[in-house]
Coordinates of C-alpha atoms in Angstrom, one line a residue:
X1 CA 24.2 233.4 60.8
X2 CA 21.6 232.8 63.5
X3 CA 19.0 233.7 61.0
X4 CA 20.3 231.2 58.4
X5 CA 20.2 228.3 61.3
X6 CA 16.6 229.1 61.8
X7 CA 15.8 229.1 58.1
X8 CA 17.7 225.7 58.0
X9 CA 15.8 224.4 60.9
X10 CA 12.6 225.3 59.4
X11 CA 13.6 223.7 56.0
X12 CA 14.8 220.4 58.1
X13 CA 11.5 220.4 59.7
X14 CA 9.7 221.1 56.7
X15 CA 11.5 218.4 54.8
X16 CA 11.2 216.2 57.7
X17 CA 7.4 216.6 57.8
X18 CA 7.3 216.3 53.6
X19 CA 9.2 213.0 54.2
X20 CA 7.2 211.8 56.9
X21 CA 4.2 212.7 54.4
X22 CA 5.7 211.0 51.5
X23 CA 6.5 208.0 54.0
X24 CA 2.6 207.9 54.6
X25 CA 1.7 208.4 51.3
X26 CA 4.3 205.4 50.4
X27 CA 2.5 203.5 53.1
X28 CA -0.9 204.4 51.7
X29 CA 0.5 203.7 48.1
X30 CA 1.9 200.4 48.9
X31 CA -1.5 199.4 50.8
X32 CA -3.1 200.7 47.7
X33 CA -0.5 198.5 45.4
X34 CA -1.2 195.5 47.5
X35 CA -5.0 196.1 46.8
X36 CA -4.4 196.4 43.1
X37 CA -2.3 193.3 43.2
X38 CA -4.9 191.5 45.0
X39 CA -7.5 193.0 42.6
X40 CA -5.6 192.0 39.7
X41 CA -5.1 188.5 41.0
X42 CA -8.7 188.4 41.4
X43 CA -9.2 189.8 38.0
X44 CA -6.7 187.1 36.6
X45 CA -8.5 184.4 38.1
X46 CA -11.6 185.9 37.0
X47 CA -10.3 186.3 33.4
X48 CA -9.1 182.8 33.6
X49 CA -12.5 181.8 34.9
X50 CA -14.3 183.9 31.9
X51 CA -11.8 182.3 29.4
X52 CA -12.5 178.8 30.4
X53 CA -16.3 179.7 30.1
X54 CA -15.7 181.4 27.1
X55 CA -14.0 178.2 25.7
X56 CA -16.8 175.9 27.3
X57 CA -19.2 178.4 25.6
X58 CA -17.3 178.3 22.1
X59 CA -17.4 174.4 22.5
X60 CA -21.1 174.4 23.3
X61 CA -21.7 176.8 20.7
X62 CA -19.6 174.7 17.8
X63 CA -21.9 171.6 19.1
X64 CA -24.9 173.6 19.0
X65 CA -24.0 175.0 15.6
X66 CA -23.1 171.4 14.7
X67 CA -26.5 170.4 16.0
X68 CA -28.4 173.2 14.2
X69 CA -26.8 172.2 11.0
X70 CA -27.9 168.9 11.5
X71 CA -31.3 169.9 12.5
X72 CA -31.4 172.2 9.2
X73 CA -30.4 169.1 7.2
X74 CA -33.0 167.2 8.6
X75 CA -35.6 170.0 8.1
X76 CA -34.5 170.5 4.8
X77 CA -35.1 166.6 4.2
X78 CA -38.1 166.5 6.1
X79 CA -39.6 169.7 3.9
X80 CA -38.3 167.8 0.5
X81 CA -40.4 164.5 2.0
X82 CA -43.3 167.1 2.8
X83 CA -43.2 168.3 -0.7
X84 CA -43.0 164.7 -2.1
X85 CA -46.0 163.9 0.2
X86 CA -47.9 166.8 -0.9
X87 CA -47.6 165.5 -4.5
X88 CA -48.5 162.2 -3.4
X89 CA -51.5 163.9 -1.4
X90 CA -52.4 165.8 -4.6
X91 CA -52.2 162.5 -6.5
X92 CA -54.1 161.0 -4.1
X93 CA -56.9 163.7 -3.9
X94 CA -57.0 163.4 -7.6
X95 CA -57.4 159.6 -7.6
X96 CA -59.8 160.0 -4.8
X97 CA -62.2 162.6 -7.0
X98 CA -62.0 160.2 -9.6
X99 CA -62.9 157.0 -7.4
X100 CA -65.8 159.4 -5.9
X101 CA -66.9 160.0 -9.6
X102 CA -66.9 156.1 -10.2
X103 CA -68.5 155.6 -7.0
X104 CA -71.4 158.0 -7.5
X105 CA -72.1 156.6 -10.9
X106 CA -71.7 153.1 -9.6
X107 CA -74.3 154.2 -6.8
X108 CA -76.8 155.7 -9.4
X109 CA -76.6 152.6 -11.5
X110 CA -76.9 150.6 -8.4
X111 CA -79.9 152.8 -7.4
X112 CA -81.4 152.0 -11.0
X113 CA -80.8 148.5 -10.8
X114 CA -82.2 148.2 -7.0
X115 CA -85.5 150.0 -8.6
X116 CA -85.4 147.2 -11.4
X117 CA -85.1 144.7 -9.1
X118 CA -87.7 145.9 -6.9
X119 CA -89.9 146.2 -9.9
X120 CA -89.2 142.7 -11.1
X121 CA -89.4 141.2 -7.7
X122 CA -93.1 142.6 -7.5
X123 CA -93.7 141.4 -10.9
X124 CA -92.4 138.1 -10.0
X125 CA -94.4 138.0 -6.5
X126 CA -97.6 138.9 -8.8
X127 CA -96.6 136.2 -11.4
X128 CA -95.8 133.8 -8.3
X129 CA -99.2 134.4 -6.9
X130 CA -100.9 134.2 -10.6
X131 CA -98.9 130.8 -11.2
X132 CA -100.0 129.5 -7.6
X133 CA -103.7 130.5 -8.4
X134 CA -103.7 128.8 -11.8
X135 CA -102.0 126.2 -10.3
X136 CA -104.4 125.7 -7.6
X137 CA -107.2 126.3 -10.6
X138 CA -105.5 123.7 -12.6
X139 CA -105.4 121.1 -10.0
X140 CA -109.0 121.9 -9.4
X141 CA -109.6 121.5 -13.0
X142 CA -107.7 118.5 -13.1
X143 CA -109.6 117.0 -10.2
X144 CA -113.1 118.0 -12.0
X145 CA -111.6 116.7 -15.5
X146 CA -110.5 113.4 -13.8
X147 CA -114.2 113.5 -12.0
X148 CA -115.6 114.2 -15.6
X149 CA -113.6 111.4 -17.1
X150 CA -114.8 109.0 -14.3
X151 CA -118.5 110.1 -15.1
X152 CA -117.8 109.5 -18.7
X153 CA -116.4 106.2 -18.0
X154 CA -119.2 105.6 -16.1
X155 CA -121.9 106.6 -18.7
X156 CA -120.1 104.9 -21.3
X157 CA -120.2 101.7 -19.3
X158 CA -123.7 102.2 -18.8
X159 CA -124.4 103.3 -22.4
X160 CA -122.6 100.0 -23.4
X161 CA -124.5 98.0 -20.9
X162 CA -127.8 99.7 -22.2
X163 CA -126.5 99.0 -25.9
X164 CA -126.1 95.5 -25.0
X165 CA -129.7 95.4 -23.5
X166 CA -131.2 97.0 -26.3
X167 CA -129.3 94.8 -28.8
X168 CA -130.7 91.8 -26.6
X169 CA -134.2 93.2 -26.8
X170 CA -133.7 93.9 -30.6
X171 CA -132.8 90.5 -30.9
X172 CA -135.8 89.2 -28.9
X173 CA -138.0 91.4 -30.8
X174 CA -136.5 90.1 -34.3
X175 CA -136.8 86.5 -33.0
X176 CA -140.4 87.4 -32.0
X177 CA -141.3 88.9 -35.2
X178 CA -139.8 86.0 -37.1
X179 CA -141.9 83.6 -34.9
X180 CA -144.9 85.7 -35.6
X181 CA -144.3 86.0 -39.3
X182 CA -143.8 82.2 -39.0
X183 CA -147.2 82.0 -37.4
X184 CA -148.7 84.5 -39.7
X185 CA -147.6 82.1 -42.5
X186 CA -148.7 79.2 -40.8
X187 CA -152.1 80.9 -40.2
X188 CA -152.5 81.9 -43.6
X189 CA -151.7 78.4 -45.1
X190 CA -154.4 76.9 -42.5
X191 CA -156.6 79.4 -43.8
X192 CA -155.9 78.4 -47.3
X193 CA -156.5 75.0 -46.3
X194 CA -159.8 75.5 -44.4
X195 CA -161.0 77.3 -47.2
X196 CA -160.1 74.7 -49.7
X197 CA -161.6 72.2 -47.7
X198 CA -164.7 74.2 -47.0
X199 CA -165.2 74.9 -50.8

């Protein structure tokens, strides 16, 4: 009986210690549960924060996606415009080459015309100098001709004057010859008359 009491006390003591241990474990568990609740609350707050951040990110992503789609549309439009511009550029380059060829031909023609103009200008200058020389010569010859005409007029006047003098002399000589012939006739008549009187 005594042995059973001892055993019961021992069991009670062990149970008491086990209860105390269990209570300590309960306190520890309560502390752990409290800490877990705190962690869970913090995690819930963090999850809410992440959810809101995710919503903001999704909204931003949606806006960015819309912006990217708009950019893609603009890029496609610009690519189409660039393609059209490239076509226009090729047309312009072709037109430029044609214009350059035409310009080169025009420049060659202009060079040829320039050489012709230079040649004609030189010939014109020579002709001008020759004409100026001929003009001066003509002026000189005209002056000489005028002087010669003046001399001829003077000579003609002098010849006319001499002709008049000559004619006057001839008239006088004719008159003298007539008087001489008359005197000779008279002398012959006198001679005949004297001869008749003497005979």
